[in-house]
Structure formats: C-alpha cells, structure tokens
XYZ file of C-alpha atoms in Angstrom:
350
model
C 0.000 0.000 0.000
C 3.074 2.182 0.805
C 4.219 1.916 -2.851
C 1.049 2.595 -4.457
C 0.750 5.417 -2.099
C 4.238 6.290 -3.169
C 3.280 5.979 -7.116
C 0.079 7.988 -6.521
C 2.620 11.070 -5.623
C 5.089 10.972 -8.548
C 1.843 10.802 -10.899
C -0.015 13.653 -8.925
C 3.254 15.282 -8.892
C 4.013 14.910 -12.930
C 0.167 15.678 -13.805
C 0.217 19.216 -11.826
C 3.724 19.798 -13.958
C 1.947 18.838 -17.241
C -1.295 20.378 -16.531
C 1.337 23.940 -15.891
C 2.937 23.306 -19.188
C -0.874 22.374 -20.813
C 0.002 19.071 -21.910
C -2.152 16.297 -20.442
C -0.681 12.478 -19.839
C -3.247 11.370 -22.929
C -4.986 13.251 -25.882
C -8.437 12.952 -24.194
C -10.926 11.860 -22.002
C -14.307 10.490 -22.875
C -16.588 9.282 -20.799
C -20.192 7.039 -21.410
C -22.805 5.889 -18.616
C -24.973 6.913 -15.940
C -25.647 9.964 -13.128
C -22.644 8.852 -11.587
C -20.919 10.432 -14.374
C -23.744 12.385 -16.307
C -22.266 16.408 -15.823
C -25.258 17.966 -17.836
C -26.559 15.835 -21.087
C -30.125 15.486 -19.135
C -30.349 19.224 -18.873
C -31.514 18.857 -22.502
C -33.681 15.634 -22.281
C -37.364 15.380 -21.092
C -36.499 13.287 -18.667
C -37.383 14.133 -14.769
C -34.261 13.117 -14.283
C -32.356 15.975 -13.890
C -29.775 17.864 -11.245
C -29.530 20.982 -12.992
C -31.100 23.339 -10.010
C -30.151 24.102 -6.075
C -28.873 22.851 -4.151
C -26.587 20.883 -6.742
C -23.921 21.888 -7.631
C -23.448 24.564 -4.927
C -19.876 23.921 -3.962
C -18.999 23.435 -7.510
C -16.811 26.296 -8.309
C -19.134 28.491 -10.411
C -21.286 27.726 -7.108
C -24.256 26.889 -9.791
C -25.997 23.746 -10.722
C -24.206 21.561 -13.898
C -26.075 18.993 -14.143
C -23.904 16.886 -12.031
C -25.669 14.814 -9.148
C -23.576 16.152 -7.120
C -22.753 19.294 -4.488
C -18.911 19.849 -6.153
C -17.024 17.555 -8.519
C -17.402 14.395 -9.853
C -14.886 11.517 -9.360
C -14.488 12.217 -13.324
C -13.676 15.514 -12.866
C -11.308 14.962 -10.750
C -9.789 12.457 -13.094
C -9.242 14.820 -15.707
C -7.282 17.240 -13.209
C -5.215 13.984 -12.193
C -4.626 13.271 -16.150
C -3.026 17.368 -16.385
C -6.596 18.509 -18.534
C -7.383 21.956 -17.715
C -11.032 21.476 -18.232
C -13.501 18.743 -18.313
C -14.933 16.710 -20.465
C -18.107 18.864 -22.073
C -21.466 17.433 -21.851
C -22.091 16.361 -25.987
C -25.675 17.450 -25.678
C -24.315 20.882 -24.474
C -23.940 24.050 -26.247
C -20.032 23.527 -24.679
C -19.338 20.670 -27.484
C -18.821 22.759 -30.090
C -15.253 23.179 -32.571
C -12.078 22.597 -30.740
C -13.855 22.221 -27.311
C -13.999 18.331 -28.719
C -10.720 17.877 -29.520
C -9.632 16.834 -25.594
C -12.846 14.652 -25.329
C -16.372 14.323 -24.253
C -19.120 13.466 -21.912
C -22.157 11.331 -23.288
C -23.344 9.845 -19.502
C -26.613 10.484 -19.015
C -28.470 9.436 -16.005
C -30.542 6.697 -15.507
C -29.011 4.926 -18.035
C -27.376 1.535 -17.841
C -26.057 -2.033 -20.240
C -29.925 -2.891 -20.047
C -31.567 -0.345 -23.184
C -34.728 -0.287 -21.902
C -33.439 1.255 -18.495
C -32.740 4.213 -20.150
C -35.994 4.491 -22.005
C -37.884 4.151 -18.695
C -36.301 7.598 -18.020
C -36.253 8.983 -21.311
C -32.745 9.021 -20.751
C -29.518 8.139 -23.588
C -29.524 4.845 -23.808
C -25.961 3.442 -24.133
C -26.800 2.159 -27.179
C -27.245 5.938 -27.864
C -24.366 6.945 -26.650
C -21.932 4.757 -28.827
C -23.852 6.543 -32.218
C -23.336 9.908 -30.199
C -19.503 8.757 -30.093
C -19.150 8.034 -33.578
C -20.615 11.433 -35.037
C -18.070 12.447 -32.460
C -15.232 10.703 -34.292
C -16.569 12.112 -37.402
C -16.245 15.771 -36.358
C -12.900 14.907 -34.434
C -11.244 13.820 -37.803
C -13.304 16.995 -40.167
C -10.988 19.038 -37.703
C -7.388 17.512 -37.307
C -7.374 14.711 -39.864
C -7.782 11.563 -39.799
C -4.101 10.407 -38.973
C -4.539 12.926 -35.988
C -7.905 11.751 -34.960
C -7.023 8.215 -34.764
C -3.826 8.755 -32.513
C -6.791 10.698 -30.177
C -9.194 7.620 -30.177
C -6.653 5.095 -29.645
C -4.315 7.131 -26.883
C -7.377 8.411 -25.139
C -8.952 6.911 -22.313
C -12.521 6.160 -22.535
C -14.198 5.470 -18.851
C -17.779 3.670 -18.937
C -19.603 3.896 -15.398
C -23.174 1.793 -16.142
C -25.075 -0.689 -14.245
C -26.815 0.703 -10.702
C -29.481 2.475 -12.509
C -30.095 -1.132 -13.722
C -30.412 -2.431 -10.649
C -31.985 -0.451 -8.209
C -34.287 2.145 -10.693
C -35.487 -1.099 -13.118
C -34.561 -4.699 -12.003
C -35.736 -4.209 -8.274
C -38.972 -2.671 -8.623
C -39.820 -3.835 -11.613
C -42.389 -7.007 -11.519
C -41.602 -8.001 -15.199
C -38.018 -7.989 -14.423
C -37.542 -9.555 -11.292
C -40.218 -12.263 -12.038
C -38.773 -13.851 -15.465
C -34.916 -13.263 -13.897
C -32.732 -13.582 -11.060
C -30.174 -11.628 -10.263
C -27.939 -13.996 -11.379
C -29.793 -13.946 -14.839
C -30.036 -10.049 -14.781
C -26.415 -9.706 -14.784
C -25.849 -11.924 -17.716
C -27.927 -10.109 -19.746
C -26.029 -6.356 -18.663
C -22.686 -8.572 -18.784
C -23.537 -9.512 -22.531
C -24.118 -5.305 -23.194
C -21.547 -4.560 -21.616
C -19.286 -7.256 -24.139
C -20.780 -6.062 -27.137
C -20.032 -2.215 -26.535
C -16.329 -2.785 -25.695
C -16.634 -5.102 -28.614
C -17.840 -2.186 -30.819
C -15.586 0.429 -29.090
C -12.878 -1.402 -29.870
C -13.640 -1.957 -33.700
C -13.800 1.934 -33.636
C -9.892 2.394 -32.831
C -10.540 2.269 -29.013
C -7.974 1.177 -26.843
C -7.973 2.370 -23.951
C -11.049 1.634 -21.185
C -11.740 2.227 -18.009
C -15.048 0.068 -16.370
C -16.424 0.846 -12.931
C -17.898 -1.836 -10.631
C -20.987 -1.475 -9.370
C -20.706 0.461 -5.786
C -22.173 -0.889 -2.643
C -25.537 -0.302 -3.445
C -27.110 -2.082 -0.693
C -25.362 0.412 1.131
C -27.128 4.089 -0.569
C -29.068 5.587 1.734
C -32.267 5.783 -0.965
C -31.682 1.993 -0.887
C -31.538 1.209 2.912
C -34.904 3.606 2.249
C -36.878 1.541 0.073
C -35.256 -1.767 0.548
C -34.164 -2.367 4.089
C -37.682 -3.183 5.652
C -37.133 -0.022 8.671
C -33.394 -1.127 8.669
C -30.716 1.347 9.068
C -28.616 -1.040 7.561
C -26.739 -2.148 4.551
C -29.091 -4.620 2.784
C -27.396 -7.334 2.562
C -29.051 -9.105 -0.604
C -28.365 -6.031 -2.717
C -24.902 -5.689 -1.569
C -24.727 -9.715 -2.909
C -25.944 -9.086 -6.018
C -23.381 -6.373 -6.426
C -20.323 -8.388 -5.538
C -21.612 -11.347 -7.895
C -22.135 -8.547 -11.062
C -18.328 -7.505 -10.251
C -16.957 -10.729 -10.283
C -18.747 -11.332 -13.489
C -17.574 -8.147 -14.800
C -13.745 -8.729 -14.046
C -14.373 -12.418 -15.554
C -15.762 -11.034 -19.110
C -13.013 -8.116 -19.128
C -10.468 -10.765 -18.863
C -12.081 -12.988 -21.800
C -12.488 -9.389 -23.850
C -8.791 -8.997 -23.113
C -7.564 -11.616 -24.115
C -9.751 -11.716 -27.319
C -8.728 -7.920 -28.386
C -5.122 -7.373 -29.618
C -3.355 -3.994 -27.839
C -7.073 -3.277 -25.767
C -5.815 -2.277 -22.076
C -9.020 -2.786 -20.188
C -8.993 -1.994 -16.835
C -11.741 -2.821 -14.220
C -12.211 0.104 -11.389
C -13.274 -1.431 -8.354
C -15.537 1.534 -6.628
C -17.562 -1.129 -4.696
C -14.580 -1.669 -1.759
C -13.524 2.215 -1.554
C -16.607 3.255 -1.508
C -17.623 0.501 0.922
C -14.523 1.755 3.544
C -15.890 5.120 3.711
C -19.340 4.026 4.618
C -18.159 1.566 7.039
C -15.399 3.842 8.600
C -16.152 7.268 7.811
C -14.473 8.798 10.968
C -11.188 7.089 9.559
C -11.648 8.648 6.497
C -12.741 12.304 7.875
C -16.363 12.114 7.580
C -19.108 12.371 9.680
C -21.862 10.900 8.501
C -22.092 7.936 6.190
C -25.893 6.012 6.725
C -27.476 9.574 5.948
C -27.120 12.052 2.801
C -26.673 15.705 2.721
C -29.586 16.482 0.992
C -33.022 16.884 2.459
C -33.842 14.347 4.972
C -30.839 11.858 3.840
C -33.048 9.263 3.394
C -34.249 9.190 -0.388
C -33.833 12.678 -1.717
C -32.016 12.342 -5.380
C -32.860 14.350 -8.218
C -35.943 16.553 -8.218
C -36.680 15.367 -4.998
C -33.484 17.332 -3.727
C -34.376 20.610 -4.368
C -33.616 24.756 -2.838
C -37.044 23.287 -0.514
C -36.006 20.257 0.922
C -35.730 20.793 4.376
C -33.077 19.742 6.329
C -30.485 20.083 3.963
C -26.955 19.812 5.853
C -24.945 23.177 5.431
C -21.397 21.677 5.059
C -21.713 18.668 3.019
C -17.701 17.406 3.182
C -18.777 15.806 6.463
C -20.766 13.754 4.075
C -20.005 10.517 2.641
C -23.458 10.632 0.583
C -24.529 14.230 -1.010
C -28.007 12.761 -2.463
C -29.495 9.290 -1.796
C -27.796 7.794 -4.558
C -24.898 10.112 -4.773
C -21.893 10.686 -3.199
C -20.346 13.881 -2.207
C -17.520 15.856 -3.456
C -15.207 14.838 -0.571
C -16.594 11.508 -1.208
C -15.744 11.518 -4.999
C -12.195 12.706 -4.747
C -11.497 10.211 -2.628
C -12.430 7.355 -4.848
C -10.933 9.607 -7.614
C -7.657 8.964 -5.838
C -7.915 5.247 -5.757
C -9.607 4.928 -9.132
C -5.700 6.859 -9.963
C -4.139 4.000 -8.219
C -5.864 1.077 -9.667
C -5.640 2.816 -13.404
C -1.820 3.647 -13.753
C -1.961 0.614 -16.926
C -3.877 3.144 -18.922
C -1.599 5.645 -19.039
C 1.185 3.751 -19.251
C-alpha cells in the first residue's frame, strides 16, 4: 500500500507539472454511462431526471448547478485534473461541445441509463446504445478538424471510462415485476454482462484502446436503498450488496475474456464497490461524519428533483458527508475514490 501510495505522488506530482505546461498524460478523455458520471446531457432531455437546479452543484466552483448529481465535482472531474486537462470533459448534448472544445474529449453519460436499453428508455434518458452513435458522429467531427491520422492517434491514446449498471439495478430490475419475475439476479447480470461485451466489442472496432469500467458500488449500502429496501433497517441490505459483488466478479471475468480476445485493448476494471464501501463503514477514519445519511433533504431518499432549494433539512457543510443525495456521493466523497480509481488505473496511461 506504501508503494502505491508512493506511485500515486510521482503521478499527482508529474500531472500538476503537465497540466502547468498544458500538456495532459493522454490526448483525451471520454466518458459514457450513468448519473454517476452524467455532468449535464439530461439538462436537454425530457427526462425528470435531472440535477440541474439548487442545491446541486453549490460547492462546484461556479457555485451553480451543472447537471452533475452532485454538491462539487465528480470523481471524473477529478480524473481529468489527475490526467493534467485543464477542463472537463463537455457534456455532448451541451452548447459547450462545439469546434475545438472536442478535440480533448467528451461526456455522453446520461443518467438513468445503464447495459440494459430499456433502463434508459424508462427515463427517457440516452440509452448506451445511444451513446456509442453519439460517439461516432463524435469521431466524425474529431477527424473533419485535425485529420484523420490525428484523430485516430486521439481515439486510440485516449482513455474512454464507462460507469453503467446501478441504474439497472436499483431504478429497473428491483422494482420492476416483469423484471424480477422472469430473472434472477444472477440472470439479470448476464444479460447487462452480454451489453456490456458487445459495446467494448464495438468500441474497440472503432480504434478504441484504452477503457476504463467501474464496478458497481455498494448499493445495498445508498441511503435511498436502505430507504426503500431495508424493511425499517438502518442497515446495509445485505441481498443487494450480494448481487453487487456477484455482477463484479462477473464483470472482471468477461473483461479478462475481452482482453484476451482484443489485440493492444488495455481494459482496466475500477473497483468503486470496496472504496466506496470503507468510507461508509469507517467514515471517521476517512474524515467524515456521517455515512448512513445524505446531505440532501432528509438523507433518506432525496435524489434528483426530490433534492431541491425546498427540501428541508439540507446539511450546510456537506464534506462531512459521505453521501450528497441518496444515490450520490459527495464531493469529498468523490475525490477520494478519484484517488484510488488513480491508483488502480496507472496501466492506462502507461
């Protein structure tokens, strides 16, 4: 742990020194999936799914709402600082995406989507499916503006992070009859597990080499979760938090088969699930007070419109904060997992 620690350092050290002389470790960062990662493409959906009013986004530092589900930064965001970019990703739906904005990368998350298609739809929400044609027209306008030589060295040396699979869970397979009565869990996860092969399959056959996947967090362990799953508990549910270890070990399982299948792919698998799960467990070891209840509202179930400038009881310094929204974490929160998704990723931008 000492080394890593050690390794995190020089990297942190030689990003700040390349972000100061504008030259990032890799030509850019794109990112597809869910609200984990979503910083604004909703804004411009009819969706209800949305973040892009108070109090989000209120220690962000414009001090205004994004888009992000999220008080501050997103563990993204902080990835691009850690990777020397001097600005993030754009939201592709966004007015930002526009000429050389592109060139560095781009955001196509949108929230409440997931491997499962008709997750998204349930939300009105990008499917992922939707995302990958978003990508290409990307690609398209990447390579109108440097070339195509240019533009391939950019999709190959840039990293391309894919956060999916919670929204499948907990907003479809869970409280959805049709779902949970024709699979189990078990079968669930084959069917996002299949998804999720196909798209690196198809990422990969568009000059993509370099991906990032997240694990599914804790989920047993959100507070909107313990909420409407734990039966008056104030507890982790258990059976959740099951179903999420089993999807991860799947997930590492398939990466390695995609691995070995795809010539030159570095695929790495971010484990969020344990990080994430340390901080709830032990948040006075990790400077936090509160970890069972969110920041937002009554802590309980508040995400999304739900969260709002009315919700009462709406903590005033949300860093003590493991969770920001019932689904979400905090900024604190996020830039510590942003830190250990820097650990775990150092083969990507090697």
């Amino acid at each position: 742990m000492g080394f890593l620690r050690c390794v995190l350092g020089v990297i942190l050290v030689v990003s700040l020194v390349l972000s100061v002389l504008g030259d990032p470790l890799v030509p850019a960062l794109c990112i597809l999936g869910d609200s984990v990662v979503d910083v604004g493409n909703n804004n411009n959906l009819q969706t209800l799914i949305k973040a892009n009013f108070p109090p989000y986004g209120r220690d962000f530092f414009t001090h205004k709402p994004t888009g992000r589900f999220c008080n501050g930064k997103l563990a993204t965001d902080f990835t691009a600082e850690y990777l020397g970019f001097t600005s993030y990703p754009p939201a592709y739906l966004s007015q930002e995406a526009r000429g050389k904005n592109i060139l560095n990368g781009v955001n196509f998350a949108s929230a409440a989507s997931g491997y499962f298609d008709r997750t998204a739809q349930l939300y009105r929400a990008v499917t992922l499916t939707q995302q990958l044609s978003y990508y290409k027209e990307w690609q398209s306008k990447v390579v109108s503006l440097v070339g195509k030589d240019k533009a391939n060295a950019i999709f190959s040396g840039g990293i391309h992070l894919v956060s999916a699979g919670s929204s499948d869970f907990i907003q479809n397979y869970y409280i959805n009859p049709m779902l949970n009565r024709a699979y189990s869990p078990d079968q669930f996860s084959d069917i996002l597990l299949k998804s999720y092969y196909t798209l690196v399959q198809n990422m990969y056959d568009l000059g993509v080499r370099r991906i990032g996947v997240t694990t599914l967090p804790p989920t047993g362990c959100l507070p909107a979760a313990i909420t409407l799953f734990g039966s008056g508990s104030n507890q982790c549910v258990s059976r959740l938090n099951q179903d999420a270890v089993s999807f991860n070990n799947k997930l590492n399982n398939t990466s390695r088969n995609l691995k070995s299948t795809l010539p030159g792919l570095k695929l790495v698998v971010f484990d969020i699930y344990n990080p994430l799960l340390e901080l709830i467990s032990k948040p006075t070891d990790n400077g936090f007070f509160e970890s069972r209840r969110a920041c937002c509202g009554t802590g309980t179930i508040e995400t999304s419109f739900l969260c709002n400038a009315r919700s009462v009881g709406t903590c005033s310094n949300a860093t003590q904060y493991v969770f920001w929204d019932g689904f979400h974490p905090s900024e604190s929160a996020n830039e510590k997992l942003a830190q250990s998704l820097l650990e775990q990723g150092f083969d990507l931008i090697s």
